[in-house]
Amino acid sequence: MSTDFSVNHYETDFLCIGGGIAGLMAAIRAADLGMQCTVVEKANVRRSGSGGLGNDHFICYIPEVHGDYETFIDDVLRLQNGDRLRQMGADWARKFFFKTNEIAKLWESWGIPMKYNGEYYFAGHSLPGRTRAFLKYSGRDQKLVLTKEAQKRHIQIHNRRMAYELLHDENGAVKGAVAVDTREKVLHVYRAKAVLLSTGLVNNLWPFGRQSHVGATPDMLNLTADGRMMAFKAGAELCNLELPSLHSGIKYFSRNGQATWEGVLRDVTGRPLGPFLEKPEPLYGDITMEVRKELIKEANQSERGPIFMDMYGLSEEQMDTMHHWLRQEGNYTLLRHFEQENVDLMDTAVEFATYPLLMPPSSGIAFNADSETNVPGLYAAGDEGYGGIAGACVTGWWAAESADKFIKGKERCDVSCFEERIAEISENFSAMLGRDKGADWKEALQALQNITWDYCGPVRSAASLEHGLSHLRRVRQKARETLKAENPHELVLCLGMLNLYDLAELVFLMADERKESRGYHRRADYVLPDLRLNGKKQYIRKTLNNEICMTWR
Protein backbone atom coordinates (compact mmCIF):
# COMPACT_ATOMS: atom_id res chain seq x y z
CA MET A 1 0.00 0.00 0.00
CA SER A 2 1.78 3.13 -1.25
CA THR A 3 1.04 5.73 1.37
CA ASP A 4 2.66 7.82 4.08
CA PHE A 5 0.38 6.17 6.60
CA SER A 6 1.18 2.87 8.23
CA VAL A 7 -1.79 0.65 9.16
CA ASN A 8 -2.37 -1.25 12.39
CA HIS A 9 -5.06 -3.92 12.71
CA TYR A 10 -7.09 -4.97 15.77
CA GLU A 11 -9.85 -7.45 16.56
CA THR A 12 -12.48 -7.11 19.28
CA ASP A 13 -16.03 -8.21 20.06
CA PHE A 14 -17.43 -4.81 20.97
CA LEU A 15 -15.90 -1.54 19.78
CA CYS A 16 -16.87 1.55 21.78
CA ILE A 17 -16.16 4.73 19.80
CA GLY A 18 -15.95 7.56 22.33
CA GLY A 19 -14.62 7.19 25.85
CA GLY A 20 -17.01 9.49 27.68
CA ILE A 21 -19.48 8.39 30.33
CA ALA A 22 -21.58 6.34 27.90
CA GLY A 23 -18.62 4.68 26.22
CA LEU A 24 -16.93 3.67 29.46
CA MET A 25 -20.14 2.42 31.05
CA ALA A 26 -20.87 0.36 27.94
CA ALA A 27 -17.35 -1.07 27.97
CA ILE A 28 -17.55 -1.96 31.66
CA ARG A 29 -20.87 -3.72 31.21
CA ALA A 30 -19.60 -5.51 28.10
CA ALA A 31 -16.56 -6.79 29.96
CA ASP A 32 -18.73 -8.00 32.85
CA LEU A 33 -20.80 -9.94 30.30
CA GLY A 34 -17.67 -11.62 28.96
CA MET A 35 -17.13 -9.64 25.79
CA GLN A 36 -13.73 -8.56 24.56
CA CYS A 37 -14.02 -4.77 24.42
CA THR A 38 -11.98 -1.89 23.00
CA VAL A 39 -12.57 1.83 23.62
CA VAL A 40 -11.32 4.32 21.00
CA GLU A 41 -11.10 7.92 22.22
CA LYS A 42 -10.05 11.06 20.32
CA ALA A 43 -8.59 12.64 23.46
CA ASN A 44 -7.84 10.80 26.74
CA VAL A 45 -10.60 8.95 28.57
CA ARG A 46 -9.45 10.30 31.95
CA ARG A 47 -10.81 13.78 31.15
CA SER A 48 -12.58 13.55 27.80
CA GLY A 49 -16.13 14.43 26.85
CA SER A 50 -18.78 16.64 28.40
CA GLY A 51 -18.31 14.87 31.75
CA GLY A 52 -14.53 15.16 31.70
CA LEU A 53 -14.24 18.13 34.05
CA GLY A 54 -17.02 16.94 36.34
CA ASN A 55 -20.73 17.21 37.00
CA ASP A 56 -22.96 17.74 40.02
CA HIS A 57 -26.47 16.63 38.92
CA PHE A 58 -27.61 13.06 38.25
CA ILE A 59 -31.30 12.63 37.44
CA CYS A 60 -32.54 9.46 39.10
CA TYR A 61 -35.16 7.66 41.17
CA ILE A 62 -34.15 6.55 44.66
CA PRO A 63 -36.99 4.52 46.26
CA GLU A 64 -36.14 5.42 49.84
CA VAL A 65 -36.32 9.12 48.92
CA HIS A 66 -39.07 9.33 46.30
CA GLY A 67 -41.50 6.63 47.36
CA ASP A 68 -44.19 5.53 44.90
CA TYR A 69 -42.66 4.96 41.46
CA GLU A 70 -45.67 5.84 39.30
CA THR A 71 -46.23 9.10 41.18
CA PHE A 72 -42.57 9.97 40.64
CA ILE A 73 -42.68 9.19 36.90
CA ASP A 74 -45.90 11.13 36.38
CA ASP A 75 -44.51 14.23 38.05
CA VAL A 76 -41.08 14.13 36.38
CA LEU A 77 -42.64 13.90 32.92
CA ARG A 78 -44.52 17.14 33.65
CA LEU A 79 -41.47 19.11 34.77
CA GLN A 80 -40.00 21.98 32.78
CA ASN A 81 -37.01 19.88 31.73
CA GLY A 82 -39.01 16.78 30.82
CA ASP A 83 -39.08 17.45 27.05
CA ARG A 84 -36.44 14.87 26.22
CA LEU A 85 -38.16 12.29 28.42
CA ARG A 86 -41.47 12.98 26.73
CA GLN A 87 -39.83 12.61 23.34
CA MET A 88 -38.50 9.19 24.34
CA GLY A 89 -41.93 8.17 25.67
CA ALA A 90 -43.43 7.20 29.01
CA ASP A 91 -42.50 3.51 28.67
CA TRP A 92 -38.87 4.40 28.00
CA ALA A 93 -38.91 6.80 30.97
CA ARG A 94 -40.21 4.07 33.31
CA LYS A 95 -37.50 1.68 32.21
CA PHE A 96 -34.86 4.40 32.40
CA PHE A 97 -35.58 5.66 35.91
CA PHE A 98 -35.82 2.14 37.30
CA LYS A 99 -32.24 1.62 36.09
CA THR A 100 -30.92 4.92 37.46
CA ASN A 101 -31.40 3.70 41.03
CA GLU A 102 -29.12 0.75 40.34
CA ILE A 103 -26.50 2.87 38.56
CA ALA A 104 -26.37 5.53 41.30
CA LYS A 105 -25.69 2.89 43.93
CA LEU A 106 -23.16 1.17 41.68
CA TRP A 107 -21.25 4.43 41.25
CA GLU A 108 -21.24 4.95 45.00
CA SER A 109 -19.70 1.49 45.45
CA TRP A 110 -17.00 2.33 42.91
CA GLY A 111 -15.97 5.48 44.76
CA ILE A 112 -17.94 8.28 43.07
CA PRO A 113 -19.59 10.14 45.99
CA MET A 114 -23.32 10.02 45.29
CA LYS A 115 -24.25 11.18 48.79
CA TYR A 116 -23.64 14.47 50.54
CA ASN A 117 -22.93 14.34 54.25
CA GLY A 118 -24.00 10.70 54.25
CA GLU A 119 -27.41 11.22 52.63
CA TYR A 120 -28.94 11.43 49.16
CA TYR A 121 -29.42 15.13 48.51
CA PHE A 122 -31.76 16.21 45.69
CA ALA A 123 -31.68 19.87 44.67
CA GLY A 124 -31.81 22.13 41.62
CA HIS A 125 -33.66 21.93 38.29
CA SER A 126 -36.88 21.87 40.32
CA LEU A 127 -40.12 23.76 40.78
CA PRO A 128 -40.94 24.66 44.38
CA GLY A 129 -43.26 22.07 45.81
CA ARG A 130 -42.67 19.52 43.03
CA THR A 131 -40.58 16.38 42.78
CA ARG A 132 -36.84 16.93 43.01
CA ALA A 133 -35.36 14.39 40.61
CA PHE A 134 -31.77 15.65 40.34
CA LEU A 135 -29.35 14.08 42.79
CA LYS A 136 -26.44 16.29 43.81
CA TYR A 137 -23.24 14.27 43.62
CA SER A 138 -19.50 14.92 43.59
CA GLY A 139 -18.57 14.11 40.01
CA ARG A 140 -15.33 16.03 39.63
CA ASP A 141 -13.26 12.86 39.25
CA GLN A 142 -15.94 10.57 37.82
CA LYS A 143 -13.95 9.89 34.65
CA LEU A 144 -10.89 8.87 36.65
CA VAL A 145 -12.98 6.37 38.61
CA LEU A 146 -14.62 4.93 35.50
CA THR A 147 -11.24 4.63 33.79
CA LYS A 148 -9.92 2.61 36.73
CA GLU A 149 -12.98 0.35 36.64
CA ALA A 150 -12.37 -0.24 32.92
CA GLN A 151 -8.71 -1.02 33.54
CA LYS A 152 -9.59 -3.50 36.28
CA ARG A 153 -11.55 -5.41 33.65
CA HIS A 154 -8.63 -5.37 31.19
CA ILE A 155 -10.57 -3.31 28.67
CA GLN A 156 -8.34 -2.06 25.87
CA ILE A 157 -8.32 1.75 25.90
CA HIS A 158 -6.84 3.42 22.83
CA ASN A 159 -6.47 7.16 23.42
CA ARG A 160 -5.55 9.83 20.87
CA ARG A 161 -7.34 8.14 17.98
CA MET A 162 -10.18 9.70 16.02
CA ALA A 163 -12.63 7.17 14.59
CA TYR A 164 -13.35 8.39 11.10
CA GLU A 165 -15.48 5.86 9.25
CA LEU A 166 -17.49 2.74 10.03
CA LEU A 167 -16.77 -0.47 8.12
CA HIS A 168 -19.62 -2.72 7.03
CA ASP A 169 -20.17 -5.99 5.21
CA GLU A 170 -22.00 -6.60 1.93
CA ASN A 171 -25.34 -6.70 3.79
CA GLY A 172 -24.83 -3.31 5.44
CA ALA A 173 -24.09 -4.64 8.94
CA VAL A 174 -21.44 -2.64 10.79
CA LYS A 175 -18.25 -4.64 11.28
CA GLY A 176 -15.70 -2.18 12.62
CA ALA A 177 -14.14 1.22 12.03
CA VAL A 178 -11.10 3.09 10.76
CA ALA A 179 -9.43 5.56 13.11
CA VAL A 180 -6.60 8.00 12.55
CA ASP A 181 -3.91 8.65 15.14
CA THR A 182 -3.78 12.22 16.43
CA ARG A 183 0.02 12.22 16.83
CA GLU A 184 1.47 9.88 14.21
CA LYS A 185 0.81 9.02 10.57
CA VAL A 186 -0.98 5.81 11.47
CA LEU A 187 -4.38 4.39 10.58
CA HIS A 188 -5.94 1.99 13.07
CA VAL A 189 -8.35 -0.56 11.62
CA TYR A 190 -10.73 -2.27 14.05
CA ARG A 191 -12.70 -5.37 13.13
CA ALA A 192 -15.56 -5.98 15.52
CA LYS A 193 -18.81 -7.90 15.87
CA ALA A 194 -20.70 -4.83 17.13
CA VAL A 195 -19.95 -1.11 17.41
CA LEU A 196 -21.18 1.61 19.78
CA LEU A 197 -21.15 5.30 18.88
CA SER A 198 -20.87 7.56 21.91
CA THR A 199 -18.90 10.56 20.68
CA GLY A 200 -20.93 13.18 22.51
CA LEU A 201 -22.54 16.51 21.75
CA VAL A 202 -22.00 18.73 18.71
CA ASN A 203 -20.10 21.94 19.35
CA ASN A 204 -19.41 24.99 17.14
CA LEU A 205 -22.05 24.38 14.47
CA TRP A 206 -23.18 27.98 15.09
CA PRO A 207 -20.91 30.82 16.27
CA PHE A 208 -20.78 31.29 20.00
CA GLY A 209 -21.34 34.99 20.58
CA ARG A 210 -18.57 37.54 20.18
CA GLN A 211 -15.85 35.65 22.04
CA SER A 212 -12.50 35.98 20.30
CA HIS A 213 -11.40 32.39 20.91
CA VAL A 214 -13.00 29.50 19.08
CA GLY A 215 -12.90 27.37 22.22
CA ALA A 216 -14.96 29.79 24.33
CA THR A 217 -17.98 27.47 24.47
CA PRO A 218 -19.56 25.46 27.31
CA ASP A 219 -18.44 22.16 25.77
CA MET A 220 -15.19 20.95 24.31
CA LEU A 221 -13.85 22.09 20.93
CA ASN A 222 -13.32 18.55 19.63
CA LEU A 223 -17.03 17.63 19.76
CA THR A 224 -17.47 17.75 15.97
CA ALA A 225 -20.38 15.41 15.16
CA ASP A 226 -18.07 12.47 14.43
CA GLY A 227 -20.56 9.86 15.66
CA ARG A 228 -23.55 11.41 13.94
CA MET A 229 -21.80 11.55 10.58
CA MET A 230 -20.30 8.06 10.84
CA ALA A 231 -23.79 6.77 11.62
CA PHE A 232 -25.43 8.66 8.76
CA LYS A 233 -22.87 7.50 6.19
CA ALA A 234 -23.48 3.91 7.36
CA GLY A 235 -27.23 4.25 6.76
CA ALA A 236 -28.41 5.04 10.31
CA GLU A 237 -31.24 7.47 10.91
CA LEU A 238 -30.64 10.85 12.49
CA CYS A 239 -33.46 12.71 14.20
CA ASN A 240 -34.64 16.34 14.64
CA LEU A 241 -31.33 17.94 13.65
CA GLU A 242 -33.19 21.13 12.73
CA LEU A 243 -34.36 21.80 16.30
CA PRO A 244 -31.69 23.82 18.14
CA SER A 245 -31.57 24.62 21.83
CA LEU A 246 -30.42 27.43 24.09
CA HIS A 247 -28.51 27.52 27.36
CA SER A 248 -27.79 30.20 29.94
CA GLY A 249 -24.90 31.00 32.21
CA ILE A 250 -22.27 33.54 33.13
CA LYS A 251 -21.72 36.16 30.47
CA TYR A 252 -18.31 35.93 28.73
CA PHE A 253 -17.33 32.85 30.76
CA SER A 254 -19.20 30.06 29.06
CA ARG A 255 -19.68 26.97 31.17
CA ASN A 256 -22.40 24.46 31.86
CA GLY A 257 -23.93 24.27 35.31
CA GLN A 258 -26.70 26.87 35.27
CA ALA A 259 -28.62 24.96 37.96
CA THR A 260 -25.56 24.86 40.22
CA TRP A 261 -26.07 28.55 40.95
CA GLU A 262 -28.35 28.91 43.97
CA GLY A 263 -29.24 32.58 43.79
CA VAL A 264 -32.12 34.51 42.23
CA LEU A 265 -32.12 36.02 38.74
CA ARG A 266 -32.77 39.76 39.12
CA ASP A 267 -32.98 42.70 36.76
CA VAL A 268 -30.96 45.89 37.07
CA THR A 269 -33.45 47.29 39.62
CA GLY A 270 -33.20 44.20 41.83
CA ARG A 271 -36.61 42.82 40.86
CA PRO A 272 -36.76 39.00 40.34
CA LEU A 273 -36.83 38.11 36.66
CA GLY A 274 -39.21 35.20 37.15
CA PRO A 275 -42.12 34.33 39.45
CA PHE A 276 -40.58 31.37 41.25
CA LEU A 277 -38.28 32.84 43.93
CA GLU A 278 -38.02 36.06 45.92
CA LYS A 279 -34.92 34.93 47.80
CA PRO A 280 -32.36 32.13 47.29
CA GLU A 281 -33.61 28.60 47.86
CA PRO A 282 -30.85 26.00 47.34
CA LEU A 283 -33.28 23.08 47.19
CA TYR A 284 -34.77 24.38 43.96
CA GLY A 285 -32.67 27.10 42.41
CA ASP A 286 -34.18 29.72 40.12
CA ILE A 287 -35.56 27.74 37.18
CA THR A 288 -36.73 30.84 35.32
CA MET A 289 -34.04 30.34 32.67
CA GLU A 290 -35.10 26.71 32.20
CA VAL A 291 -38.79 27.48 31.76
CA ARG A 292 -38.05 30.08 29.07
CA LYS A 293 -34.49 30.00 27.77
CA GLU A 294 -34.77 33.29 25.88
CA LEU A 295 -36.02 35.32 28.81
CA ILE A 296 -32.57 36.47 29.95
CA LYS A 297 -31.67 37.54 26.42
CA GLU A 298 -34.92 39.44 25.99
CA ALA A 299 -34.55 41.16 29.37
CA ASN A 300 -30.92 42.06 28.66
CA GLN A 301 -32.09 43.80 25.48
CA SER A 302 -34.80 45.73 27.31
CA GLU A 303 -34.90 48.36 30.04
CA ARG A 304 -34.67 45.52 32.61
CA GLY A 305 -31.14 44.53 31.62
CA PRO A 306 -28.50 43.63 32.47
CA ILE A 307 -29.65 40.50 34.33
CA PHE A 308 -27.73 39.17 37.33
CA MET A 309 -27.56 36.00 39.40
CA ASP A 310 -27.82 37.33 42.95
CA MET A 311 -26.72 35.15 45.89
CA TYR A 312 -27.57 37.71 48.60
CA GLY A 313 -29.44 35.90 51.33
CA LEU A 314 -27.42 32.68 51.29
CA SER A 315 -25.68 31.84 54.55
CA GLU A 316 -21.92 31.31 54.62
CA GLU A 317 -22.51 27.58 54.93
CA GLN A 318 -24.83 27.59 51.93
CA MET A 319 -22.29 29.62 49.94
CA ASP A 320 -19.51 27.16 50.78
CA THR A 321 -21.80 24.35 49.64
CA MET A 322 -22.52 26.12 46.35
CA HIS A 323 -18.76 26.58 45.80
CA HIS A 324 -18.35 22.84 46.37
CA TRP A 325 -20.91 22.04 43.68
CA LEU A 326 -19.38 24.55 41.25
CA ARG A 327 -16.06 22.74 41.64
CA GLN A 328 -17.73 19.39 41.02
CA GLU A 329 -19.25 20.82 37.84
CA GLY A 330 -15.77 21.77 36.61
CA ASN A 331 -15.80 25.52 37.28
CA TYR A 332 -12.33 25.63 38.85
CA THR A 333 -11.06 28.41 36.61
CA LEU A 334 -14.08 30.59 37.30
CA LEU A 335 -13.71 30.23 41.07
CA ARG A 336 -9.98 30.95 40.83
CA HIS A 337 -10.79 34.09 38.86
CA PHE A 338 -13.20 35.26 41.57
CA GLU A 339 -10.51 34.65 44.18
CA GLN A 340 -7.84 36.52 42.21
CA GLU A 341 -10.16 39.49 41.66
CA ASN A 342 -11.40 39.48 45.28
CA VAL A 343 -14.99 38.88 44.17
CA ASP A 344 -17.20 37.90 47.10
CA LEU A 345 -20.35 36.25 45.81
CA MET A 346 -22.11 37.01 49.09
CA ASP A 347 -22.42 40.64 48.06
CA THR A 348 -21.57 40.63 44.33
CA ALA A 349 -24.13 39.55 41.75
CA VAL A 350 -22.87 37.85 38.58
CA GLU A 351 -24.07 38.92 35.14
CA PHE A 352 -25.89 36.17 33.23
CA ALA A 353 -26.67 35.79 29.52
CA THR A 354 -28.47 33.47 27.14
CA TYR A 355 -25.92 31.60 25.05
CA PRO A 356 -26.46 31.34 21.26
CA LEU A 357 -27.89 28.36 19.40
CA LEU A 358 -26.70 24.90 20.38
CA MET A 359 -27.46 21.41 19.07
CA PRO A 360 -29.04 19.42 21.93
CA PRO A 361 -28.56 15.66 22.48
CA SER A 362 -32.11 15.01 21.23
CA SER A 363 -30.90 16.18 17.79
CA GLY A 364 -28.83 13.13 17.05
CA ILE A 365 -28.76 9.44 16.23
CA ALA A 366 -32.10 7.67 16.47
CA PHE A 367 -31.99 4.62 18.73
CA ASN A 368 -34.59 2.52 20.51
CA ALA A 369 -35.08 1.46 24.14
CA ASP A 370 -32.23 -1.05 23.75
CA SER A 371 -29.84 1.56 22.28
CA GLU A 372 -30.09 -0.12 18.84
CA THR A 373 -30.00 1.94 15.65
CA ASN A 374 -31.69 0.81 12.43
CA VAL A 375 -28.34 -0.57 11.17
CA PRO A 376 -27.47 -4.12 12.29
CA GLY A 377 -24.55 -4.22 14.69
CA LEU A 378 -24.59 -0.46 15.36
CA TYR A 379 -25.59 1.04 18.73
CA ALA A 380 -25.69 4.59 20.08
CA ALA A 381 -25.74 6.03 23.58
CA GLY A 382 -25.35 9.16 25.67
CA ASP A 383 -25.33 12.57 24.01
CA GLU A 384 -25.65 10.93 20.60
CA GLY A 385 -29.39 10.89 21.23
CA TYR A 386 -30.59 11.40 24.81
CA GLY A 387 -28.05 13.09 27.03
CA GLY A 388 -27.22 13.90 30.62
CA ILE A 389 -24.95 11.93 32.94
CA ALA A 390 -27.61 9.44 34.01
CA GLY A 391 -28.75 9.14 30.40
CA ALA A 392 -25.20 8.32 29.30
CA CYS A 393 -24.84 5.70 32.03
CA VAL A 394 -28.08 3.90 31.32
CA THR A 395 -28.05 3.98 27.51
CA GLY A 396 -24.43 2.85 27.45
CA TRP A 397 -25.30 0.00 29.82
CA TRP A 398 -28.24 -1.05 27.66
CA ALA A 399 -26.14 -0.88 24.49
CA ALA A 400 -23.68 -3.41 25.91
CA GLU A 401 -26.47 -5.76 26.95
CA SER A 402 -28.04 -5.55 23.49
CA ALA A 403 -24.71 -6.08 21.76
CA ASP A 404 -24.02 -9.13 23.91
CA LYS A 405 -27.16 -10.78 22.53
CA PHE A 406 -26.44 -9.64 18.97
CA ILE A 407 -22.91 -10.99 18.65
CA LYS A 408 -23.83 -14.58 19.53
CA GLY A 409 -22.74 -16.67 16.57
CA LYS A 410 -21.48 -13.62 14.64
CA GLU A 411 -18.08 -13.55 12.94
CA ARG A 412 -15.79 -10.67 12.11
CA CYS A 413 -15.24 -9.77 8.48
CA ASP A 414 -11.95 -10.63 6.86
CA VAL A 415 -9.66 -7.63 6.59
CA SER A 416 -9.49 -8.07 2.81
CA CYS A 417 -13.07 -6.77 2.62
CA PHE A 418 -11.87 -3.32 3.67
CA GLU A 419 -8.44 -2.96 2.04
CA GLU A 420 -9.62 -0.89 -0.93
CA ARG A 421 -11.49 1.61 1.25
CA ILE A 422 -8.60 1.85 3.71
CA ALA A 423 -6.27 2.70 0.82
CA GLU A 424 -8.65 5.48 -0.32
CA ILE A 425 -8.82 6.96 3.17
CA SER A 426 -5.05 6.85 3.48
CA GLU A 427 -4.63 8.62 0.14
CA ASN A 428 -7.09 11.38 1.14
CA PHE A 429 -5.37 11.97 4.45
CA SER A 430 -1.92 12.03 2.84
CA ALA A 431 -3.12 14.67 0.38
CA MET A 432 -4.34 16.91 3.19
CA LEU A 433 -1.01 16.57 5.01
CA GLY A 434 1.02 17.00 1.82
CA ARG A 435 -0.36 20.31 0.55
CA ASP A 436 2.18 23.12 0.33
CA LYS A 437 -0.47 25.77 0.83
CA GLY A 438 -4.13 25.93 1.68
CA ALA A 439 -6.71 26.91 4.27
CA ASP A 440 -6.44 25.89 7.90
CA TRP A 441 -9.24 24.42 10.01
CA LYS A 442 -9.99 27.71 11.78
CA GLU A 443 -10.75 29.41 8.46
CA ALA A 444 -13.09 26.55 7.59
CA LEU A 445 -14.82 26.89 10.95
CA GLN A 446 -15.34 30.63 10.58
CA ALA A 447 -16.79 30.23 7.10
CA LEU A 448 -19.13 27.49 8.30
CA GLN A 449 -20.41 29.51 11.24
CA ASN A 450 -21.02 32.59 9.10
CA ILE A 451 -23.23 30.51 6.81
CA THR A 452 -25.14 28.63 9.49
CA TRP A 453 -25.85 31.77 11.50
CA ASP A 454 -26.85 33.98 8.56
CA TYR A 455 -29.01 31.45 6.72
CA CYS A 456 -30.04 28.83 9.29
CA GLY A 457 -29.83 30.79 12.52
CA PRO A 458 -32.48 32.24 14.85
CA VAL A 459 -34.93 33.00 11.98
CA ARG A 460 -35.21 30.88 8.84
CA SER A 461 -37.14 30.88 5.57
CA ALA A 462 -37.26 28.83 2.40
CA ALA A 463 -35.27 31.47 0.52
CA SER A 464 -32.57 31.83 3.19
CA LEU A 465 -32.21 28.06 3.54
CA GLU A 466 -31.95 27.58 -0.22
CA HIS A 467 -29.27 30.25 -0.62
CA GLY A 468 -27.43 29.17 2.50
CA LEU A 469 -27.34 25.54 1.40
CA SER A 470 -25.87 26.60 -1.95
CA HIS A 471 -23.13 28.59 -0.19
CA LEU A 472 -22.49 25.76 2.26
CA ARG A 473 -22.00 23.15 -0.45
CA ARG A 474 -19.70 25.42 -2.45
CA VAL A 475 -17.53 26.27 0.56
CA ARG A 476 -17.50 22.64 1.72
CA GLN A 477 -16.13 21.56 -1.67
CA LYS A 478 -13.48 24.27 -1.41
CA ALA A 479 -12.59 23.00 2.08
CA ARG A 480 -12.24 19.43 0.82
CA GLU A 481 -9.90 20.60 -1.93
CA THR A 482 -7.79 23.09 0.02
CA LEU A 483 -7.72 22.24 3.75
CA LYS A 484 -4.12 21.83 4.83
CA ALA A 485 -2.82 20.09 7.94
CA GLU A 486 0.71 20.53 9.24
CA ASN A 487 0.62 17.39 11.38
CA PRO A 488 -1.72 14.55 12.45
CA HIS A 489 -3.22 16.69 15.21
CA GLU A 490 -4.26 19.36 12.70
CA LEU A 491 -5.49 16.61 10.37
CA VAL A 492 -7.96 15.50 13.03
CA LEU A 493 -9.16 19.09 13.46
CA CYS A 494 -9.66 19.39 9.68
CA LEU A 495 -11.63 16.12 9.59
CA GLY A 496 -13.79 17.41 12.42
CA MET A 497 -14.57 20.55 10.42
CA LEU A 498 -15.60 18.45 7.41
CA ASN A 499 -17.93 16.46 9.67
CA LEU A 500 -19.51 19.72 10.80
CA TYR A 501 -20.01 20.80 7.18
CA ASP A 502 -21.69 17.48 6.38
CA LEU A 503 -23.92 17.77 9.43
CA ALA A 504 -24.81 21.38 8.58
CA GLU A 505 -26.07 20.24 5.17
CA LEU A 506 -28.48 17.86 6.88
CA VAL A 507 -29.62 20.61 9.26
CA PHE A 508 -30.43 22.87 6.30
CA LEU A 509 -32.38 20.11 4.56
CA MET A 510 -34.40 19.21 7.64
CA ALA A 511 -35.04 22.86 8.53
CA ASP A 512 -36.49 23.38 5.04
CA GLU A 513 -38.66 20.27 5.36
CA ARG A 514 -40.08 21.42 8.72
CA LYS A 515 -42.57 23.96 7.42
CA GLU A 516 -43.63 25.36 10.75
CA SER A 517 -42.24 27.24 13.74
CA ARG A 518 -41.56 25.08 16.79
CA GLY A 519 -39.30 25.69 19.75
CA TYR A 520 -36.21 27.56 18.57
CA HIS A 521 -36.78 26.57 14.95
CA ARG A 522 -38.38 29.84 13.77
CA ARG A 523 -39.64 30.18 10.21
CA ALA A 524 -40.43 33.67 8.92
CA ASP A 525 -42.61 32.06 6.23
CA TYR A 526 -44.35 29.56 8.57
CA VAL A 527 -44.87 31.42 11.82
CA LEU A 528 -47.29 28.95 13.44
CA PRO A 529 -46.66 25.40 14.65
CA ASP A 530 -48.21 22.68 12.53
CA LEU A 531 -50.40 20.86 15.06
CA ARG A 532 -50.45 17.82 12.79
CA LEU A 533 -46.78 17.31 13.67
CA ASN A 534 -47.36 17.21 17.43
CA GLY A 535 -45.79 14.08 18.85
CA LYS A 536 -43.88 13.35 15.65
CA LYS A 537 -40.16 13.41 14.94
CA GLN A 538 -38.39 14.07 11.67
CA TYR A 539 -35.84 11.49 10.54
CA ILE A 540 -33.17 11.61 7.86
CA ARG A 541 -31.07 8.80 6.43
CA LYS A 542 -29.03 7.85 3.40
CA THR A 543 -30.46 5.12 1.15
CA LEU A 544 -28.50 2.33 -0.52
CA ASN A 545 -28.47 4.50 -3.66
CA ASN A 546 -26.83 7.33 -1.69
CA GLU A 547 -29.99 9.40 -1.84
CA ILE A 548 -31.24 11.37 1.17
CA CYS A 549 -34.62 10.31 2.56
CA MET A 550 -36.61 12.31 5.15
CA THR A 551 -39.64 10.89 6.97
CA TRP A 552 -41.99 11.80 9.83
CA ARG A 553 -43.32 9.41 12.46
XYZ file of N, CA and C in Angstrom, residues 10 76 89 103 178 201 228 266 274 281 287 313 317 324 365 395 401 407 422 431 441 448 472 475 530 550:
78
model
N -6.655 -4.477 14.463
C -7.088 -4.969 15.772
C -8.381 -5.757 15.601
N -42.304 13.780 37.106
C -41.083 14.133 36.381
C -41.391 14.419 34.909
N -40.699 8.895 25.364
C -41.926 8.166 25.669
C -41.995 7.712 27.114
N -27.754 2.249 38.990
C -26.496 2.867 38.561
C -25.955 3.802 39.634
N -12.451 2.585 11.017
C -11.105 3.085 10.757
C -10.895 4.330 11.606
N -21.794 15.391 22.312
C -22.540 16.513 21.748
C -21.880 17.061 20.487
N -22.375 11.188 14.762
C -23.555 11.407 13.939
C -23.249 11.183 12.462
N -32.152 38.446 38.884
C -32.770 39.761 39.117
C -32.394 40.716 37.996
N -38.121 36.149 37.269
C -39.212 35.199 37.150
C -40.094 35.167 38.374
N -33.123 29.847 47.296
C -33.614 28.600 47.859
C -32.809 27.451 47.236
N -35.411 28.443 38.458
C -35.563 27.740 37.181
C -36.135 28.630 36.084
N -28.453 36.635 50.550
C -29.437 35.899 51.330
C -28.993 34.487 51.663
N -22.521 29.029 55.139
C -22.508 27.582 54.928
C -23.107 27.221 53.575
N -18.679 24.265 46.513
C -18.349 22.840 46.370
C -18.978 22.277 45.091
N -28.528 10.760 16.808
C -28.755 9.441 16.234
C -30.024 8.851 16.841
N -28.019 4.391 28.918
C -28.053 3.985 27.512
C -26.788 3.240 27.120
N -25.618 -4.584 26.783
C -26.470 -5.761 26.951
C -27.095 -6.189 25.626
N -24.139 -10.403 19.195
C -22.909 -10.989 18.652
C -22.864 -12.507 18.746
N -9.679 1.362 2.838
C -8.596 1.852 3.709
C -7.544 2.574 2.883
N -3.001 13.456 1.200
C -3.122 14.669 0.385
C -3.293 15.897 1.267
N -7.944 24.829 9.484
C -9.243 24.417 10.014
C -10.011 25.577 10.619
N -17.952 28.293 7.977
C -19.132 27.485 8.297
C -20.080 28.244 9.215
N -23.117 26.791 1.430
C -22.495 25.760 2.258
C -21.835 24.690 1.403
N -18.659 26.078 -0.354
C -17.532 26.265 0.563
C -17.018 24.913 1.068
N -47.280 23.562 13.228
C -48.209 22.680 12.525
C -48.666 21.620 13.521
N -36.080 11.720 3.915
C -36.612 12.310 5.150
C -38.028 11.804 5.388
